[in-house]
């Protein structure tokens, strides 16, 4: 009789599942980094192609758009947060890995996506585009990120304003330091003015439609959009804003 304990059969290796929304967002981020492409020029053709294949509905397109623009908008802040969660200089992290990490950080700190979903979706994306080894690295870093919310991380990673005002504003408002300096010079100094400007510059832009005289009216545009999705233009009587 064999007294040796039976060895359990190894679990079959699960193939990573490709999430079309996050994969498309990753493609757009890589194009911006590799080719110095403009996100607003790269993203629409990718969305159009995905819709033509039947992979996307309007909610998928909205999420992909938020992942791309939100990640890029707060990239400077997210870079500082990732740097605080790793044991190597940020420049030593391969750009594709950093794109997956920053997109994961945006889901954790900049959206209402639940924490477990943000981490698991990011790790799954990493498995697809980076491989199992780097997916483990992404998992470890993002789990560290969950320790604080965005305000907590900013307070932790941004230098004190009194010690280095421009670097503080650069990290807090996710603008390159040279842009902070140029804008501050243009305003003529004063903390409130520069912070208000940098904060406004990070706001999601509104979509504004123009009614061409003789072809349509603002009432027709508002009716087409629906009462809950239209606002009058701020500056022009021919404008309608999408809510």
mmCIF file of C-alpha atoms in Angstrom:
data_model
loop_
_atom_site.group_PDB
_atom_site.id
_atom_site.type_symbol
_atom_site.label_atom_id
_atom_site.label_comp_id
_atom_site.label_asym_id
_atom_site.label_seq_id
_atom_site.Cartn_x
_atom_site.Cartn_y
_atom_site.Cartn_z
ATOM 1 C CA UNK A 1 0.000 0.000 0.000
ATOM 2 C CA UNK A 2 1.378 3.402 -0.957
ATOM 3 C CA UNK A 3 1.398 5.718 2.059
ATOM 4 C CA UNK A 4 2.605 8.708 0.101
ATOM 5 C CA UNK A 5 0.049 11.556 0.001
ATOM 6 C CA UNK A 6 -1.535 12.078 -3.335
ATOM 7 C CA UNK A 7 -0.478 15.201 -5.198
ATOM 8 C CA UNK A 8 -3.291 17.348 -6.415
ATOM 9 C CA UNK A 9 -3.282 17.863 -10.154
ATOM 10 C CA UNK A 10 -2.059 21.298 -11.165
ATOM 11 C CA UNK A 11 -4.773 23.737 -12.071
ATOM 12 C CA UNK A 12 -4.895 24.471 -15.778
ATOM 13 C CA UNK A 13 -3.416 27.835 -16.658
ATOM 14 C CA UNK A 14 -6.205 30.314 -17.294
ATOM 15 C CA UNK A 15 -5.847 32.366 -20.425
ATOM 16 C CA UNK A 16 -6.151 36.102 -19.750
ATOM 17 C CA UNK A 17 -9.364 37.670 -20.952
ATOM 18 C CA UNK A 18 -9.083 40.664 -23.251
ATOM 19 C CA UNK A 19 -11.216 43.581 -22.055
ATOM 20 C CA UNK A 20 -11.958 45.533 -25.268
ATOM 21 C CA UNK A 21 -12.538 48.852 -23.459
ATOM 22 C CA UNK A 22 -9.299 48.879 -21.498
ATOM 23 C CA UNK A 23 -7.324 47.353 -24.353
ATOM 24 C CA UNK A 24 -8.455 50.172 -26.653
ATOM 25 C CA UNK A 25 -7.580 52.770 -24.011
ATOM 26 C CA UNK A 26 -4.134 51.188 -23.654
ATOM 27 C CA UNK A 27 -3.645 51.330 -27.447
ATOM 28 C CA UNK A 28 -4.446 55.043 -27.421
ATOM 29 C CA UNK A 29 -2.045 55.741 -24.542
ATOM 30 C CA UNK A 30 0.741 53.858 -26.299
ATOM 31 C CA UNK A 31 0.173 55.877 -29.484
ATOM 32 C CA UNK A 32 0.456 59.107 -27.512
ATOM 33 C CA UNK A 33 3.715 57.969 -25.901
ATOM 34 C CA UNK A 34 5.366 56.231 -28.847
ATOM 35 C CA UNK A 35 4.386 58.549 -31.689
ATOM 36 C CA UNK A 36 3.787 61.835 -29.835
ATOM 37 C CA UNK A 37 0.259 61.518 -31.171
ATOM 38 C CA UNK A 38 -2.591 63.722 -30.021
ATOM 39 C CA UNK A 39 -5.150 61.772 -28.004
ATOM 40 C CA UNK A 40 -8.064 63.656 -29.561
ATOM 41 C CA UNK A 41 -6.875 62.503 -33.007
ATOM 42 C CA UNK A 42 -5.978 58.930 -32.052
ATOM 43 C CA UNK A 43 -9.020 57.992 -30.002
ATOM 44 C CA UNK A 44 -11.969 58.711 -32.362
ATOM 45 C CA UNK A 45 -10.796 56.328 -35.138
ATOM 46 C CA UNK A 46 -10.214 53.585 -32.565
ATOM 47 C CA UNK A 47 -13.711 54.082 -31.166
ATOM 48 C CA UNK A 48 -15.232 54.157 -34.645
ATOM 49 C CA UNK A 49 -13.508 50.887 -35.553
ATOM 50 C CA UNK A 50 -14.621 49.208 -32.325
ATOM 51 C CA UNK A 51 -18.204 50.307 -32.861
ATOM 52 C CA UNK A 52 -18.157 49.060 -36.448
ATOM 53 C CA UNK A 53 -17.056 45.622 -35.209
ATOM 54 C CA UNK A 54 -19.883 45.595 -32.678
ATOM 55 C CA UNK A 55 -17.508 45.522 -29.695
ATOM 56 C CA UNK A 56 -18.659 48.826 -28.189
ATOM 57 C CA UNK A 57 -21.839 50.543 -27.140
ATOM 58 C CA UNK A 58 -22.091 54.179 -26.019
ATOM 59 C CA UNK A 59 -21.252 53.346 -22.393
ATOM 60 C CA UNK A 60 -18.129 51.453 -23.450
ATOM 61 C CA UNK A 61 -17.047 54.403 -25.597
ATOM 62 C CA UNK A 62 -17.633 56.812 -22.700
ATOM 63 C CA UNK A 63 -15.545 54.666 -20.339
ATOM 64 C CA UNK A 64 -12.701 54.299 -22.844
ATOM 65 C CA UNK A 65 -12.719 58.062 -23.405
ATOM 66 C CA UNK A 66 -12.579 58.748 -19.669
ATOM 67 C CA UNK A 67 -9.747 56.251 -19.170
ATOM 68 C CA UNK A 68 -7.632 57.859 -21.897
ATOM 69 C CA UNK A 69 -8.270 61.531 -21.194
ATOM 70 C CA UNK A 70 -8.407 61.115 -17.425
ATOM 71 C CA UNK A 71 -5.126 59.203 -17.312
ATOM 72 C CA UNK A 72 -3.370 61.781 -19.483
ATOM 73 C CA UNK A 73 -4.915 64.740 -17.660
ATOM 74 C CA UNK A 74 -3.556 63.598 -14.284
ATOM 75 C CA UNK A 75 -0.420 61.860 -15.550
ATOM 76 C CA UNK A 76 1.995 64.033 -13.586
ATOM 77 C CA UNK A 77 0.205 63.367 -10.309
ATOM 78 C CA UNK A 78 -0.164 59.657 -11.030
ATOM 79 C CA UNK A 79 3.529 59.371 -11.919
ATOM 80 C CA UNK A 80 4.407 60.806 -8.501
ATOM 81 C CA UNK A 81 2.065 58.345 -6.777
ATOM 82 C CA UNK A 82 3.460 55.348 -8.669
ATOM 83 C CA UNK A 83 7.010 56.504 -7.888
ATOM 84 C CA UNK A 84 6.136 56.434 -4.181
ATOM 85 C CA UNK A 85 4.920 52.831 -4.483
ATOM 86 C CA UNK A 86 7.953 51.274 -6.194
ATOM 87 C CA UNK A 87 11.524 50.620 -5.136
ATOM 88 C CA UNK A 88 13.211 51.888 -8.298
ATOM 89 C CA UNK A 89 13.406 55.197 -10.173
ATOM 90 C CA UNK A 90 10.311 55.834 -12.260
ATOM 91 C CA UNK A 91 12.436 56.162 -15.415
ATOM 92 C CA UNK A 92 13.363 52.469 -15.042
ATOM 93 C CA UNK A 93 9.740 51.368 -15.420
ATOM 94 C CA UNK A 94 9.010 50.431 -19.027
ATOM 95 C CA UNK A 95 6.549 52.894 -20.622
ATOM 96 C CA UNK A 96 3.889 50.241 -21.431
ATOM 97 C CA UNK A 97 3.942 49.121 -17.796
ATOM 98 C CA UNK A 98 3.620 52.722 -16.640
ATOM 99 C CA UNK A 99 0.642 53.239 -18.945
ATOM 100 C CA UNK A 100 -1.166 50.254 -17.400
ATOM 101 C CA UNK A 101 -0.266 51.460 -13.909
ATOM 102 C CA UNK A 102 -1.404 55.033 -14.488
ATOM 103 C CA UNK A 103 -4.646 53.874 -16.036
ATOM 104 C CA UNK A 104 -5.171 51.661 -12.994
ATOM 105 C CA UNK A 105 -4.399 54.546 -10.642
ATOM 106 C CA UNK A 106 -6.924 56.706 -12.487
ATOM 107 C CA UNK A 107 -9.596 54.048 -12.033
ATOM 108 C CA UNK A 108 -8.776 53.828 -8.317
ATOM 109 C CA UNK A 109 -8.432 57.523 -7.533
ATOM 110 C CA UNK A 110 -10.240 59.377 -10.305
ATOM 111 C CA UNK A 111 -13.393 57.361 -11.018
ATOM 112 C CA UNK A 112 -16.203 55.629 -9.136
ATOM 113 C CA UNK A 113 -15.107 52.175 -10.298
ATOM 114 C CA UNK A 114 -14.996 49.881 -7.232
ATOM 115 C CA UNK A 115 -11.520 49.201 -5.891
ATOM 116 C CA UNK A 116 -11.554 45.437 -6.469
ATOM 117 C CA UNK A 117 -12.801 45.904 -10.044
ATOM 118 C CA UNK A 118 -10.197 48.562 -10.825
ATOM 119 C CA UNK A 119 -7.341 46.378 -9.571
ATOM 120 C CA UNK A 120 -8.517 43.120 -11.136
ATOM 121 C CA UNK A 121 -9.273 44.733 -14.515
ATOM 122 C CA UNK A 122 -5.855 46.405 -14.575
ATOM 123 C CA UNK A 123 -4.057 43.177 -13.679
ATOM 124 C CA UNK A 124 -5.994 41.308 -16.366
ATOM 125 C CA UNK A 125 -5.023 43.952 -18.921
ATOM 126 C CA UNK A 126 -1.402 43.603 -17.822
ATOM 127 C CA UNK A 127 -1.588 39.840 -18.386
ATOM 128 C CA UNK A 128 -2.812 40.424 -21.929
ATOM 129 C CA UNK A 129 -0.410 43.170 -22.995
ATOM 130 C CA UNK A 130 2.593 42.674 -20.693
ATOM 131 C CA UNK A 131 2.692 39.056 -19.544
ATOM 132 C CA UNK A 132 2.223 37.268 -16.227
ATOM 133 C CA UNK A 133 5.423 38.505 -14.542
ATOM 134 C CA UNK A 134 4.687 42.171 -15.094
ATOM 135 C CA UNK A 135 1.046 41.619 -14.178
ATOM 136 C CA UNK A 136 2.208 40.604 -10.697
ATOM 137 C CA UNK A 137 4.193 43.840 -10.465
ATOM 138 C CA UNK A 138 1.107 45.849 -11.513
ATOM 139 C CA UNK A 139 -0.970 44.026 -8.912
ATOM 140 C CA UNK A 140 1.522 44.763 -6.127
ATOM 141 C CA UNK A 141 1.790 48.462 -6.990
ATOM 142 C CA UNK A 142 -1.947 49.053 -7.331
ATOM 143 C CA UNK A 143 -2.644 47.367 -4.026
ATOM 144 C CA UNK A 144 -0.288 49.883 -2.424
ATOM 145 C CA UNK A 145 -2.148 52.700 -4.174
ATOM 146 C CA UNK A 146 -5.395 51.620 -2.489
ATOM 147 C CA UNK A 147 -3.967 52.722 0.866
ATOM 148 C CA UNK A 148 -5.055 56.357 0.279
ATOM 149 C CA UNK A 149 -7.529 58.376 -1.738
ATOM 150 C CA UNK A 150 -6.351 61.034 -4.206
ATOM 151 C CA UNK A 151 -6.198 63.845 -1.643
ATOM 152 C CA UNK A 152 -4.278 61.628 0.755
ATOM 153 C CA UNK A 153 -1.745 60.694 -1.900
ATOM 154 C CA UNK A 154 -1.298 64.283 -3.085
ATOM 155 C CA UNK A 155 -0.626 65.393 0.470
ATOM 156 C CA UNK A 156 1.910 62.587 0.779
ATOM 157 C CA UNK A 157 3.841 62.989 -2.498
ATOM 158 C CA UNK A 158 3.694 66.725 -3.264
ATOM 159 C CA UNK A 159 6.513 68.832 -1.813
ATOM 160 C CA UNK A 160 5.439 71.565 0.586
ATOM 161 C CA UNK A 161 4.395 74.813 -1.081
ATOM 162 C CA UNK A 162 6.744 76.842 1.127
ATOM 163 C CA UNK A 163 9.711 74.664 0.136
ATOM 164 C CA UNK A 164 9.162 74.540 -3.642
ATOM 165 C CA UNK A 165 6.020 76.303 -4.826
ATOM 166 C CA UNK A 166 6.341 75.420 -8.512
ATOM 167 C CA UNK A 167 7.019 71.731 -7.868
ATOM 168 C CA UNK A 168 4.135 71.626 -5.385
ATOM 169 C CA UNK A 169 1.729 73.075 -7.956
ATOM 170 C CA UNK A 170 3.135 70.809 -10.654
ATOM 171 C CA UNK A 171 2.361 67.649 -8.677
ATOM 172 C CA UNK A 172 -0.944 68.795 -7.169
ATOM 173 C CA UNK A 173 -2.380 70.031 -10.477
ATOM 174 C CA UNK A 174 -0.540 67.653 -12.832
ATOM 175 C CA UNK A 175 1.144 70.246 -15.022
ATOM 176 C CA UNK A 176 4.787 70.202 -16.124
ATOM 177 C CA UNK A 177 6.841 72.569 -14.021
ATOM 178 C CA UNK A 178 7.749 74.761 -16.991
ATOM 179 C CA UNK A 179 4.068 75.303 -17.779
ATOM 180 C CA UNK A 180 3.361 76.230 -14.166
ATOM 181 C CA UNK A 181 6.217 78.740 -14.322
ATOM 182 C CA UNK A 182 5.081 80.242 -17.637
ATOM 183 C CA UNK A 183 1.454 80.593 -16.559
ATOM 184 C CA UNK A 184 2.447 82.058 -13.224
ATOM 185 C CA UNK A 185 4.645 84.658 -14.936
ATOM 186 C CA UNK A 186 1.777 85.545 -17.269
ATOM 187 C CA UNK A 187 -0.553 86.085 -14.306
ATOM 188 C CA UNK A 188 1.923 88.270 -12.501
ATOM 189 C CA UNK A 189 2.132 86.211 -9.303
ATOM 190 C CA UNK A 190 -0.290 85.349 -6.535
ATOM 191 C CA UNK A 191 -1.105 81.839 -5.338
ATOM 192 C CA UNK A 192 -4.880 82.003 -5.689
ATOM 193 C CA UNK A 193 -4.754 83.014 -9.352
ATOM 194 C CA UNK A 194 -2.391 80.271 -10.471
ATOM 195 C CA UNK A 195 -4.179 77.561 -8.501
ATOM 196 C CA UNK A 196 -7.547 78.609 -9.904
ATOM 197 C CA UNK A 197 -6.128 78.536 -13.445
ATOM 198 C CA UNK A 198 -4.449 75.140 -13.073
ATOM 199 C CA UNK A 199 -7.560 73.655 -11.490
ATOM 200 C CA UNK A 200 -9.743 74.998 -14.297
ATOM 201 C CA UNK A 201 -7.319 73.625 -16.876
ATOM 202 C CA UNK A 202 -7.970 70.117 -15.520
ATOM 203 C CA UNK A 203 -11.740 70.345 -15.820
ATOM 204 C CA UNK A 204 -13.398 68.034 -18.323
ATOM 205 C CA UNK A 205 -14.235 70.168 -21.366
ATOM 206 C CA UNK A 206 -17.857 70.616 -22.331
ATOM 207 C CA UNK A 207 -19.191 69.802 -25.773
ATOM 208 C CA UNK A 208 -20.768 72.871 -27.367
ATOM 209 C CA UNK A 209 -22.936 72.793 -30.478
ATOM 210 C CA UNK A 210 -23.539 75.768 -32.738
ATOM 211 C CA UNK A 211 -26.843 76.378 -34.513
ATOM 212 C CA UNK A 212 -26.005 77.773 -37.946
ATOM 213 C CA UNK A 213 -28.390 80.658 -38.723
ATOM 214 C CA UNK A 214 -30.837 79.721 -41.459
ATOM 215 C CA UNK A 215 -30.190 75.992 -41.012
ATOM 216 C CA UNK A 216 -31.122 75.243 -37.412
ATOM 217 C CA UNK A 217 -32.043 76.939 -34.164
ATOM 218 C CA UNK A 218 -30.920 76.465 -30.585
ATOM 219 C CA UNK A 219 -34.412 75.188 -29.764
ATOM 220 C CA UNK A 220 -34.074 72.459 -32.398
ATOM 221 C CA UNK A 221 -30.645 71.457 -31.055
ATOM 222 C CA UNK A 222 -31.945 71.397 -27.484
ATOM 223 C CA UNK A 223 -34.914 69.263 -28.553
ATOM 224 C CA UNK A 224 -32.637 66.830 -30.369
ATOM 225 C CA UNK A 225 -30.393 66.496 -27.311
ATOM 226 C CA UNK A 226 -33.273 66.187 -24.868
ATOM 227 C CA UNK A 227 -34.256 68.494 -22.047
ATOM 228 C CA UNK A 228 -31.991 66.772 -19.509
ATOM 229 C CA UNK A 229 -28.918 66.901 -21.755
ATOM 230 C CA UNK A 230 -28.841 70.501 -22.979
ATOM 231 C CA UNK A 231 -27.897 73.856 -21.513
ATOM 232 C CA UNK A 232 -27.836 77.319 -23.106
ATOM 233 C CA UNK A 233 -24.490 78.580 -24.348
ATOM 234 C CA UNK A 234 -22.578 80.941 -22.101
ATOM 235 C CA UNK A 235 -21.304 83.405 -24.663
ATOM 236 C CA UNK A 236 -23.272 83.023 -27.882
ATOM 237 C CA UNK A 237 -27.041 83.027 -28.561
ATOM 238 C CA UNK A 238 -26.352 80.339 -31.203
ATOM 239 C CA UNK A 239 -24.718 77.883 -28.768
ATOM 240 C CA UNK A 240 -26.098 74.862 -26.907
ATOM 241 C CA UNK A 241 -24.011 72.959 -24.389
ATOM 242 C CA UNK A 242 -24.327 69.246 -23.725
ATOM 243 C CA UNK A 243 -24.933 68.695 -20.026
#
